[in-house]
Amino acid sequence: MKFKLGLIINPVAGLGGSVALKGSDGAQTAAQAIALGAEPKANIRTKAALEQLIPYQSQIEVLTVSGEMGERLATELGFSCQVIYQAGTPTCPDDTEQAAQILKAQGVDLLLFAGGDGTARNICHIIDDTLPVLGIPAGCKIHSGVYAITPKAAGRVVELLVKGELVTLGEADVMDIDEEAFRAGTVKAKRYGEMKVPTELRYVQAVKNGGKETDELVLADIAAYVVSEMDEDWQYIMGSGSTVGAIMAEMGLENTLLGVDLVDDQQLIASDLTAQQLLDYVANKPTKLVITLIGGQGHIFGRGNQQLSPALIQAIGRDNIIVVATKTKLQALNGRPLIADTGDSELDDALSGYMNVTTGFNDHVLYRVGHIEENK
């Protein structure tokens, strides 16, 4: 299973910097910058990021935009490349948003984009916090927290993901300033939203004993976070295992350790349900599924939770599956993927890719879901 990397380059990002225009927002400003002798730098800076990934080309599929918005550079560097959107000439912010919409629908594992704060705003308008993004700094204005420190740093973060290392997801603000006011000497910054950004692995919550997690405290953090995020408009199927059991305990509910329970509005509706009973309940109300992995093996489906049938998983949908685990448990897999062994090979394929795993209170990592053959 290849890492699906979305790539969008704003080819006019940063044009205004070298000619003292303090930005390049708008076609008129970009044209003025070129007339003044500015040279495009966004593809050069993106190249510095992608060069970090050349050793991993066989593991990466790049989904990108035509021409200077990604296709030319990715092809030049030898990446397997799929063009998902044909940009106009000249390119414009609408091209960025249209491409982001398609990449969102394609379910890329990460959207890597090059630009400045204006580009980040365009991406945020479409993506919001629905999938992880990372910015390659190429614009005049870099006030947003979604950018790597340098282009090479962006490439190194993607490298960590491709190698299957634990990379924490954090929320980062998208900021921008009023260029006209800036040119007049006034800085007016405004927050436009936030997006999920991968960062290097860090232990922030419940760290003791030389950097190792204290399981009881981490489980309490996971449980508190999942419960705080529960929506009364949804019901929740609670899978088996002690990690999910900690979430049930947080709600003060009895838990079937080796079975599957149903919770609605933090009240226990039914315990130790069969596959057919679960299907009947799912037909009546939108449902999310909370599951964990089997320690040492990595199975999230197909071991100890056969009540979660292929029909049930399909009815719930991949986006409504909440995976919870401690980082210690994930690290014990030594880079092996989580395993979906549902008995339906097409469903296993659909579940493959990178999933968001809750590892603490508002603390998440991206982790790969693969096939059972990969663990042999």
mmCIF file of C-alpha atoms in Angstrom:
data_model
loop_
_atom_site.group_PDB
_atom_site.id
_atom_site.type_symbol
_atom_site.label_atom_id
_atom_site.label_comp_id
_atom_site.label_asym_id
_atom_site.label_seq_id
_atom_site.Cartn_x
_atom_site.Cartn_y
_atom_site.Cartn_z
ATOM 1 C CA MET A 1 0.000 0.000 0.000
ATOM 2 C CA LYS A 2 1.595 3.253 -1.166
ATOM 3 C CA PHE A 3 1.517 6.511 0.748
ATOM 4 C CA LYS A 4 -0.905 8.818 -1.077
ATOM 5 C CA LEU A 5 0.679 12.272 -1.085
ATOM 6 C CA GLY A 6 -1.433 15.163 -2.310
ATOM 7 C CA LEU A 7 0.668 17.988 -3.763
ATOM 8 C CA ILE A 8 -0.366 21.551 -4.633
ATOM 9 C CA ILE A 9 2.150 24.240 -5.560
ATOM 10 C CA ASN A 10 1.143 27.883 -5.835
ATOM 11 C CA PRO A 11 3.608 28.838 -8.596
ATOM 12 C CA VAL A 12 3.306 32.578 -7.968
ATOM 13 C CA ALA A 13 3.787 32.361 -4.199
ATOM 14 C CA GLY A 14 6.473 34.725 -2.942
ATOM 15 C CA LEU A 15 6.806 36.637 -6.206
ATOM 16 C CA GLY A 16 6.264 39.993 -4.537
ATOM 17 C CA GLY A 17 8.940 39.586 -1.887
ATOM 18 C CA SER A 18 12.086 40.229 -3.911
ATOM 19 C CA VAL A 19 10.577 43.312 -5.595
ATOM 20 C CA ALA A 20 9.302 44.838 -2.328
ATOM 21 C CA LEU A 21 5.588 44.302 -3.005
ATOM 22 C CA LYS A 22 5.186 42.576 0.400
ATOM 23 C CA GLY A 23 3.030 39.819 -0.998
ATOM 24 C CA SER A 24 1.655 38.340 -4.193
ATOM 25 C CA ASP A 25 -2.066 38.033 -3.493
ATOM 26 C CA GLY A 26 -4.111 38.686 -6.614
ATOM 27 C CA ALA A 27 -3.350 38.277 -10.327
ATOM 28 C CA GLN A 28 -2.549 41.966 -10.740
ATOM 29 C CA THR A 29 0.117 41.945 -8.038
ATOM 30 C CA ALA A 30 1.678 38.750 -9.406
ATOM 31 C CA ALA A 31 1.817 40.273 -12.915
ATOM 32 C CA GLN A 32 3.361 43.443 -11.499
ATOM 33 C CA ALA A 33 6.007 41.400 -9.671
ATOM 34 C CA ILE A 34 6.968 39.543 -12.849
ATOM 35 C CA ALA A 35 7.139 42.825 -14.755
ATOM 36 C CA LEU A 36 9.548 44.102 -12.105
ATOM 37 C CA GLY A 37 11.821 41.107 -12.639
ATOM 38 C CA ALA A 38 10.678 38.721 -9.916
ATOM 39 C CA GLU A 39 11.457 35.037 -10.479
ATOM 40 C CA PRO A 40 9.152 32.230 -9.297
ATOM 41 C CA LYS A 41 10.625 30.324 -6.337
ATOM 42 C CA ALA A 42 7.782 28.039 -5.211
ATOM 43 C CA ASN A 43 8.826 25.071 -7.376
ATOM 44 C CA ILE A 44 12.447 25.468 -6.304
ATOM 45 C CA ARG A 45 11.442 25.365 -2.639
ATOM 46 C CA THR A 46 9.120 22.408 -3.226
ATOM 47 C CA LYS A 47 11.971 20.570 -4.953
ATOM 48 C CA ALA A 48 14.063 20.933 -1.782
ATOM 49 C CA ALA A 49 11.259 19.213 0.157
ATOM 50 C CA LEU A 50 10.598 16.425 -2.349
ATOM 51 C CA GLU A 51 14.291 15.606 -2.726
ATOM 52 C CA GLN A 52 14.169 14.298 0.852
ATOM 53 C CA LEU A 53 11.678 11.682 -0.365
ATOM 54 C CA ILE A 54 13.514 10.392 -3.441
ATOM 55 C CA PRO A 55 14.808 7.278 -1.571
ATOM 56 C CA TYR A 56 11.187 6.356 -0.861
ATOM 57 C CA GLN A 57 9.723 6.879 -4.349
ATOM 58 C CA SER A 58 8.554 3.274 -4.660
ATOM 59 C CA GLN A 59 6.433 3.784 -1.541
ATOM 60 C CA ILE A 60 4.786 7.055 -2.615
ATOM 61 C CA GLU A 61 2.044 7.926 -5.093
ATOM 62 C CA VAL A 62 1.781 11.661 -5.801
ATOM 63 C CA LEU A 63 -1.656 13.049 -6.639
ATOM 64 C CA THR A 64 -1.236 16.552 -7.983
ATOM 65 C CA VAL A 65 -2.231 19.381 -10.318
ATOM 66 C CA SER A 66 -1.150 19.903 -13.912
ATOM 67 C CA GLY A 67 1.919 21.851 -14.989
ATOM 68 C CA GLU A 68 3.635 24.208 -12.581
ATOM 69 C CA MET A 69 1.187 23.382 -9.778
ATOM 70 C CA GLY A 70 2.889 20.037 -9.184
ATOM 71 C CA GLU A 71 2.956 17.737 -12.211
ATOM 72 C CA ARG A 72 6.107 19.083 -13.831
ATOM 73 C CA LEU A 73 8.250 18.912 -10.696
ATOM 74 C CA ALA A 74 6.973 15.533 -9.465
ATOM 75 C CA THR A 75 7.558 13.983 -12.901
ATOM 76 C CA GLU A 76 10.977 15.613 -13.217
ATOM 77 C CA LEU A 77 12.051 14.081 -9.893
ATOM 78 C CA GLY A 78 10.828 10.621 -10.917
ATOM 79 C CA PHE A 79 7.777 10.219 -8.673
ATOM 80 C CA SER A 80 4.785 8.111 -9.657
ATOM 81 C CA CYS A 81 2.362 10.905 -10.487
ATOM 82 C CA GLN A 82 -1.391 11.148 -11.073
ATOM 83 C CA VAL A 83 -2.844 14.457 -12.296
ATOM 84 C CA ILE A 84 -6.221 14.979 -10.652
ATOM 85 C CA TYR A 85 -6.943 18.536 -11.851
ATOM 86 C CA GLN A 86 -6.102 20.674 -14.886
ATOM 87 C CA ALA A 87 -5.203 24.200 -13.816
ATOM 88 C CA GLY A 88 -5.964 27.310 -15.827
ATOM 89 C CA THR A 89 -3.470 29.760 -17.344
ATOM 90 C CA PRO A 90 -2.509 31.783 -15.450
ATOM 91 C CA THR A 91 -3.215 29.813 -12.285
ATOM 92 C CA CYS A 92 -5.447 31.367 -9.640
ATOM 93 C CA PRO A 93 -6.675 30.708 -6.073
ATOM 94 C CA ASP A 94 -9.713 28.906 -7.474
ATOM 95 C CA ASP A 95 -7.369 26.292 -8.980
ATOM 96 C CA THR A 96 -5.932 25.663 -5.513
ATOM 97 C CA GLU A 97 -9.378 25.253 -3.964
ATOM 98 C CA GLN A 98 -10.713 23.045 -6.763
ATOM 99 C CA ALA A 99 -7.643 20.794 -6.528
ATOM 100 C CA ALA A 100 -7.911 20.633 -2.736
ATOM 101 C CA GLN A 101 -11.549 19.573 -3.044
ATOM 102 C CA ILE A 102 -10.616 16.694 -5.353
ATOM 103 C CA LEU A 103 -7.701 15.596 -3.167
ATOM 104 C CA LYS A 104 -10.010 15.625 -0.165
ATOM 105 C CA ALA A 105 -12.444 13.361 -2.025
ATOM 106 C CA GLN A 106 -9.552 11.087 -3.099
ATOM 107 C CA GLY A 107 -8.649 10.524 0.552
ATOM 108 C CA VAL A 108 -4.954 11.386 0.388
ATOM 109 C CA ASP A 109 -2.915 10.547 3.467
ATOM 110 C CA LEU A 110 -1.376 14.031 3.575
ATOM 111 C CA LEU A 111 -1.819 17.216 1.556
ATOM 112 C CA LEU A 112 1.561 18.892 1.026
ATOM 113 C CA PHE A 113 1.316 22.399 -0.393
ATOM 114 C CA ALA A 114 3.719 25.208 -1.206
ATOM 115 C CA GLY A 115 2.768 28.842 -0.788
ATOM 116 C CA GLY A 116 2.203 31.545 1.774
ATOM 117 C CA ASP A 117 -0.612 32.545 4.087
ATOM 118 C CA GLY A 118 -2.954 33.243 1.179
ATOM 119 C CA THR A 119 -2.472 29.697 -0.083
ATOM 120 C CA ALA A 120 -3.017 28.332 3.423
ATOM 121 C CA ARG A 121 -6.307 30.233 3.564
ATOM 122 C CA ASN A 122 -7.407 28.678 0.262
ATOM 123 C CA ILE A 123 -6.519 25.188 1.493
ATOM 124 C CA CYS A 124 -8.219 25.761 4.871
ATOM 125 C CA HIS A 125 -11.405 26.968 3.161
ATOM 126 C CA ILE A 126 -11.775 23.510 1.601
ATOM 127 C CA ILE A 127 -9.942 21.127 3.926
ATOM 128 C CA ASP A 128 -10.624 22.676 7.353
ATOM 129 C CA ASP A 129 -9.497 19.907 9.749
ATOM 130 C CA THR A 130 -10.707 16.930 7.701
ATOM 131 C CA LEU A 131 -7.262 15.629 6.735
ATOM 132 C CA PRO A 132 -3.636 16.334 7.668
ATOM 133 C CA VAL A 133 -1.811 19.069 5.755
ATOM 134 C CA LEU A 134 1.698 20.487 5.767
ATOM 135 C CA GLY A 135 2.912 23.696 4.187
ATOM 136 C CA ILE A 136 6.215 24.267 2.419
ATOM 137 C CA PRO A 137 7.102 27.915 3.121
ATOM 138 C CA ALA A 138 7.278 29.708 -0.248
ATOM 139 C CA GLY A 139 5.335 32.948 0.256
ATOM 140 C CA CYS A 140 6.142 36.442 1.455
ATOM 141 C CA LYS A 141 3.858 36.074 4.491
ATOM 142 C CA ILE A 142 4.286 33.018 6.721
ATOM 143 C CA HIS A 143 2.277 33.789 9.849
ATOM 144 C CA SER A 144 0.318 30.522 9.843
ATOM 145 C CA GLY A 145 1.321 27.605 12.037
ATOM 146 C CA VAL A 146 0.718 25.045 9.279
ATOM 147 C CA TYR A 147 4.141 25.531 7.703
ATOM 148 C CA ALA A 148 7.359 23.621 8.297
ATOM 149 C CA ILE A 149 10.354 25.686 9.395
ATOM 150 C CA THR A 150 12.109 25.089 6.073
ATOM 151 C CA PRO A 151 11.322 23.199 2.840
ATOM 152 C CA LYS A 152 13.751 20.441 3.831
ATOM 153 C CA ALA A 153 12.047 20.168 7.219
ATOM 154 C CA ALA A 154 8.736 19.603 5.437
ATOM 155 C CA GLY A 155 10.287 16.770 3.480
ATOM 156 C CA ARG A 156 11.671 15.187 6.634
ATOM 157 C CA VAL A 157 8.261 15.186 8.315
ATOM 158 C CA VAL A 158 6.734 13.432 5.291
ATOM 159 C CA GLU A 159 9.655 10.979 5.398
ATOM 160 C CA LEU A 160 8.723 10.036 8.967
ATOM 161 C CA LEU A 161 5.162 9.299 7.858
ATOM 162 C CA VAL A 162 6.241 7.202 4.882
ATOM 163 C CA LYS A 163 8.614 5.191 7.107
ATOM 164 C CA GLY A 164 5.709 4.416 9.434
ATOM 165 C CA GLU A 165 7.090 6.252 12.443
ATOM 166 C CA LEU A 166 4.711 7.751 14.995
ATOM 167 C CA VAL A 167 3.961 11.344 14.071
ATOM 168 C CA THR A 168 1.701 13.365 16.324
ATOM 169 C CA LEU A 169 -1.117 15.414 14.817
ATOM 170 C CA GLY A 170 -1.699 18.884 16.212
ATOM 171 C CA GLU A 171 -4.077 21.731 15.456
ATOM 172 C CA ALA A 172 -2.419 24.773 13.900
ATOM 173 C CA ASP A 173 -3.874 28.207 13.215
ATOM 174 C CA VAL A 174 -4.208 29.640 9.721
ATOM 175 C CA MET A 175 -3.369 33.335 9.892
ATOM 176 C CA ASP A 176 -3.086 36.081 7.292
ATOM 177 C CA ILE A 177 -2.583 39.809 7.190
ATOM 178 C CA ASP A 178 -4.184 42.523 5.094
ATOM 179 C CA GLU A 179 -1.621 43.143 2.324
ATOM 180 C CA GLU A 180 -2.922 46.609 1.474
ATOM 181 C CA ALA A 181 -2.669 47.678 5.114
ATOM 182 C CA PHE A 182 0.763 46.024 5.351
ATOM 183 C CA ARG A 183 2.023 48.017 2.365
ATOM 184 C CA ALA A 184 0.807 51.130 4.183
ATOM 185 C CA GLY A 185 2.825 50.150 7.248
ATOM 186 C CA THR A 186 0.074 48.572 9.375
ATOM 187 C CA VAL A 187 0.016 44.902 10.370
ATOM 188 C CA LYS A 188 -3.506 43.538 10.741
ATOM 189 C CA ALA A 189 -3.431 39.801 11.369
ATOM 190 C CA LYS A 190 -6.564 37.692 11.405
ATOM 191 C CA ARG A 191 -7.225 34.047 12.227
ATOM 192 C CA TYR A 192 -9.092 32.202 9.466
ATOM 193 C CA GLY A 193 -9.337 28.718 10.943
ATOM 194 C CA GLU A 194 -7.184 25.758 11.866
ATOM 195 C CA MET A 195 -5.924 22.620 10.209
ATOM 196 C CA LYS A 196 -4.369 19.348 11.329
ATOM 197 C CA VAL A 197 -0.608 19.330 10.950
ATOM 198 C CA PRO A 198 1.795 16.406 11.504
ATOM 199 C CA THR A 199 4.686 17.135 13.853
ATOM 200 C CA GLU A 200 7.580 15.107 15.134
ATOM 201 C CA LEU A 201 6.687 12.573 17.799
ATOM 202 C CA ARG A 202 6.570 14.150 21.205
ATOM 203 C CA TYR A 203 5.500 12.962 24.622
ATOM 204 C CA VAL A 204 3.544 15.783 26.196
ATOM 205 C CA GLN A 205 0.881 14.181 28.321
ATOM 206 C CA ALA A 206 1.459 11.859 31.254
ATOM 207 C CA VAL A 207 5.198 11.392 30.772
ATOM 208 C CA LYS A 208 7.220 9.713 33.493
ATOM 209 C CA ASN A 209 10.071 7.277 33.890
ATOM 210 C CA GLY A 210 12.547 8.603 31.345
ATOM 211 C CA GLY A 211 10.043 9.415 28.636
ATOM 212 C CA LYS A 212 7.920 6.275 28.887
ATOM 213 C CA GLU A 213 4.175 6.574 29.131
ATOM 214 C CA THR A 214 2.432 5.675 32.360
ATOM 215 C CA ASP A 215 -0.386 3.538 30.976
ATOM 216 C CA GLU A 216 -2.965 4.300 33.649
ATOM 217 C CA LEU A 217 -2.614 8.057 33.158
ATOM 218 C CA VAL A 218 -2.572 7.829 29.374
ATOM 219 C CA LEU A 219 -5.680 5.636 29.357
ATOM 220 C CA ALA A 220 -7.402 8.197 31.570
ATOM 221 C CA ASP A 221 -6.446 10.945 29.109
ATOM 222 C CA ILE A 222 -7.710 8.937 26.124
ATOM 223 C CA ALA A 223 -10.955 8.119 27.908
ATOM 224 C CA ALA A 224 -11.579 11.706 28.986
ATOM 225 C CA TYR A 225 -10.988 12.991 25.470
ATOM 226 C CA VAL A 226 -13.219 10.455 23.689
ATOM 227 C CA VAL A 227 -16.058 11.073 26.146
ATOM 228 C CA SER A 228 -15.690 14.849 25.796
ATOM 229 C CA GLU A 229 -16.043 14.513 22.011
ATOM 230 C CA MET A 230 -19.150 12.311 22.065
ATOM 231 C CA ASP A 231 -22.112 13.815 20.206
ATOM 232 C CA GLU A 232 -25.657 13.248 21.444
ATOM 233 C CA ASP A 233 -26.840 12.951 17.841
ATOM 234 C CA TRP A 234 -24.777 9.791 17.430
ATOM 235 C CA GLN A 235 -24.715 6.401 19.106
ATOM 236 C CA TYR A 236 -21.436 4.621 19.788
ATOM 237 C CA ILE A 237 -20.515 0.985 19.393
ATOM 238 C CA MET A 238 -17.834 0.236 21.972
ATOM 239 C CA GLY A 239 -15.447 -2.520 20.920
ATOM 240 C CA SER A 240 -13.615 -4.999 23.091
ATOM 241 C CA GLY A 241 -10.380 -4.510 25.022
ATOM 242 C CA SER A 242 -9.112 -2.694 28.089
ATOM 243 C CA THR A 243 -8.489 0.629 26.304
ATOM 244 C CA VAL A 244 -12.140 0.856 25.273
ATOM 245 C CA GLY A 245 -13.010 -0.407 28.754
ATOM 246 C CA ALA A 246 -11.323 2.692 30.200
ATOM 247 C CA ILE A 247 -13.656 4.868 28.126
ATOM 248 C CA MET A 248 -16.678 2.967 29.447
ATOM 249 C CA ALA A 249 -15.367 3.410 33.007
ATOM 250 C CA GLU A 250 -15.021 7.168 32.387
ATOM 251 C CA MET A 251 -18.774 7.217 31.676
ATOM 252 C CA GLY A 252 -19.491 5.078 34.736
ATOM 253 C CA LEU A 253 -20.804 2.211 32.608
ATOM 254 C CA GLU A 254 -20.386 -1.542 32.862
ATOM 255 C CA ASN A 255 -18.206 -2.937 30.101
ATOM 256 C CA THR A 256 -18.141 -6.285 28.301
ATOM 257 C CA LEU A 257 -14.365 -6.705 28.126
ATOM 258 C CA LEU A 258 -14.434 -9.398 25.431
ATOM 259 C CA GLY A 259 -17.658 -8.256 23.802
ATOM 260 C CA VAL A 260 -19.250 -5.263 22.082
ATOM 261 C CA ASP A 261 -21.609 -2.775 23.756
ATOM 262 C CA LEU A 262 -23.775 0.117 22.559
ATOM 263 C CA VAL A 263 -23.864 3.576 24.157
ATOM 264 C CA ASP A 264 -26.178 6.497 23.410
ATOM 265 C CA ASP A 265 -25.971 9.869 25.202
ATOM 266 C CA GLN A 266 -23.428 8.227 27.552
ATOM 267 C CA GLN A 267 -26.012 5.663 28.615
ATOM 268 C CA LEU A 268 -25.617 1.916 28.147
ATOM 269 C CA ILE A 269 -28.262 0.770 25.642
ATOM 270 C CA ALA A 270 -27.267 -2.872 25.184
ATOM 271 C CA SER A 271 -24.404 -5.198 26.153
ATOM 272 C CA ASP A 272 -22.513 -8.035 24.478
ATOM 273 C CA LEU A 273 -24.305 -7.626 21.165
ATOM 274 C CA THR A 274 -24.278 -10.027 18.213
ATOM 275 C CA ALA A 275 -23.466 -9.035 14.645
ATOM 276 C CA GLN A 276 -27.151 -8.994 13.652
ATOM 277 C CA GLN A 277 -28.198 -7.013 16.721
ATOM 278 C CA LEU A 278 -25.580 -4.401 15.907
ATOM 279 C CA LEU A 279 -26.836 -4.120 12.331
ATOM 280 C CA ASP A 280 -30.372 -3.604 13.602
ATOM 281 C CA TYR A 281 -29.271 -0.764 15.892
ATOM 282 C CA VAL A 282 -27.167 0.916 13.206
ATOM 283 C CA ALA A 283 -30.185 1.057 10.895
ATOM 284 C CA ASN A 284 -31.953 3.370 13.354
ATOM 285 C CA LYS A 285 -29.388 6.088 14.128
ATOM 286 C CA PRO A 286 -26.025 7.456 12.900
ATOM 287 C CA THR A 287 -23.277 5.432 14.547
ATOM 288 C CA LYS A 288 -19.597 5.714 15.365
ATOM 289 C CA LEU A 289 -17.379 2.783 16.277
ATOM 290 C CA VAL A 290 -14.711 2.939 19.003
ATOM 291 C CA ILE A 291 -12.043 0.245 18.738
ATOM 292 C CA THR A 292 -8.491 -0.492 19.796
ATOM 293 C CA LEU A 293 -5.850 -2.922 18.590
ATOM 294 C CA ILE A 294 -4.713 -6.219 19.968
ATOM 295 C CA GLY A 295 -1.369 -5.601 21.637
ATOM 296 C CA GLY A 296 1.607 -7.188 19.886
ATOM 297 C CA GLN A 297 -0.476 -8.278 16.883
ATOM 298 C CA GLY A 298 -1.947 -5.007 15.686
ATOM 299 C CA HIS A 299 -5.336 -6.332 14.573
ATOM 300 C CA ILE A 300 -8.159 -3.806 14.709
ATOM 301 C CA PHE A 301 -10.634 -6.143 12.963
ATOM 302 C CA GLY A 302 -10.796 -9.919 12.779
ATOM 303 C CA ARG A 303 -9.425 -10.903 16.188
ATOM 304 C CA GLY A 304 -11.759 -11.018 19.171
ATOM 305 C CA ASN A 305 -14.369 -8.726 17.609
ATOM 306 C CA GLN A 306 -16.002 -10.783 14.861
ATOM 307 C CA GLN A 307 -19.306 -9.189 15.883
ATOM 308 C CA LEU A 308 -18.060 -6.231 13.859
ATOM 309 C CA SER A 309 -19.067 -7.766 10.544
ATOM 310 C CA PRO A 310 -18.128 -6.411 7.094
ATOM 311 C CA ALA A 311 -21.730 -5.290 6.611
ATOM 312 C CA LEU A 312 -21.621 -3.358 9.896
ATOM 313 C CA ILE A 313 -18.286 -1.697 9.118
ATOM 314 C CA GLN A 314 -19.530 -0.673 5.674
ATOM 315 C CA ALA A 315 -22.725 0.734 7.170
ATOM 316 C CA ILE A 316 -20.750 2.802 9.694
ATOM 317 C CA GLY A 317 -18.104 4.008 7.220
ATOM 318 C CA ARG A 318 -14.335 4.410 7.574
ATOM 319 C CA ASP A 319 -14.604 8.067 8.613
ATOM 320 C CA ASN A 320 -16.739 7.123 11.631
ATOM 321 C CA ILE A 321 -14.251 4.644 13.097
ATOM 322 C CA ILE A 322 -12.434 5.953 16.181
ATOM 323 C CA VAL A 323 -9.199 4.058 16.863
ATOM 324 C CA VAL A 324 -7.681 4.492 20.330
ATOM 325 C CA ALA A 325 -4.341 3.236 21.638
ATOM 326 C CA THR A 326 -1.380 4.310 23.741
ATOM 327 C CA LYS A 327 1.813 5.255 21.921
ATOM 328 C CA THR A 328 3.563 2.510 23.862
ATOM 329 C CA LYS A 329 1.190 -0.029 22.337
ATOM 330 C CA LEU A 330 1.789 1.328 18.842
ATOM 331 C CA GLN A 331 5.559 1.417 19.272
ATOM 332 C CA ALA A 332 5.498 -2.245 20.304
ATOM 333 C CA LEU A 333 4.457 -3.048 16.723
ATOM 334 C CA ASN A 334 7.942 -1.936 15.575
ATOM 335 C CA GLY A 335 6.569 -0.206 12.489
ATOM 336 C CA ARG A 336 4.236 -3.021 11.424
ATOM 337 C CA PRO A 337 0.847 -1.805 10.208
ATOM 338 C CA LEU A 338 -2.455 -2.165 11.975
ATOM 339 C CA ILE A 339 -4.323 -5.099 10.470
ATOM 340 C CA ALA A 340 -7.862 -5.204 9.103
ATOM 341 C CA ASP A 341 -8.789 -8.862 8.560
ATOM 342 C CA THR A 342 -12.555 -8.557 8.180
ATOM 343 C CA GLY A 343 -13.019 -11.540 5.879
ATOM 344 C CA ASP A 344 -13.938 -9.217 3.007
ATOM 345 C CA SER A 345 -10.847 -8.451 0.913
ATOM 346 C CA GLU A 346 -12.426 -5.445 -0.803
ATOM 347 C CA LEU A 347 -13.324 -3.945 2.552
ATOM 348 C CA ASP A 348 -9.803 -4.612 3.840
ATOM 349 C CA ASP A 349 -8.510 -2.662 0.836
ATOM 350 C CA ALA A 350 -10.881 0.217 1.594
ATOM 351 C CA LEU A 351 -9.744 0.323 5.221
ATOM 352 C CA SER A 352 -6.063 0.399 4.261
ATOM 353 C CA GLY A 353 -4.074 3.628 4.373
ATOM 354 C CA TYR A 354 -3.318 6.016 7.196
ATOM 355 C CA MET A 355 -5.772 6.383 10.073
ATOM 356 C CA ASN A 356 -5.972 8.912 12.858
ATOM 357 C CA VAL A 357 -5.308 7.149 16.186
ATOM 358 C CA THR A 358 -6.230 8.913 19.441
ATOM 359 C CA THR A 359 -3.293 8.514 21.830
ATOM 360 C CA GLY A 360 -4.121 11.020 24.577
ATOM 361 C CA PHE A 361 -6.237 14.055 25.372
ATOM 362 C CA ASN A 362 -6.513 15.838 22.014
ATOM 363 C CA ASP A 363 -3.356 13.978 21.061
ATOM 364 C CA HIS A 364 -3.321 11.931 17.869
ATOM 365 C CA VAL A 365 -0.932 10.167 15.522
ATOM 366 C CA LEU A 366 -1.234 8.958 11.947
ATOM 367 C CA TYR A 367 -0.702 5.220 11.687
ATOM 368 C CA ARG A 368 -0.858 2.905 8.718
ATOM 369 C CA VAL A 369 -3.516 0.224 8.295
ATOM 370 C CA GLY A 370 -2.410 -2.585 5.993
ATOM 371 C CA HIS A 371 -2.964 -6.187 5.058
ATOM 372 C CA ILE A 372 -2.273 -9.281 7.105
ATOM 373 C CA GLU A 373 0.298 -10.364 4.478
ATOM 374 C CA GLU A 374 2.478 -7.379 5.396
ATOM 375 C CA ASN A 375 3.059 -8.787 8.887
ATOM 376 C CA LYS A 376 4.327 -12.148 7.678
#
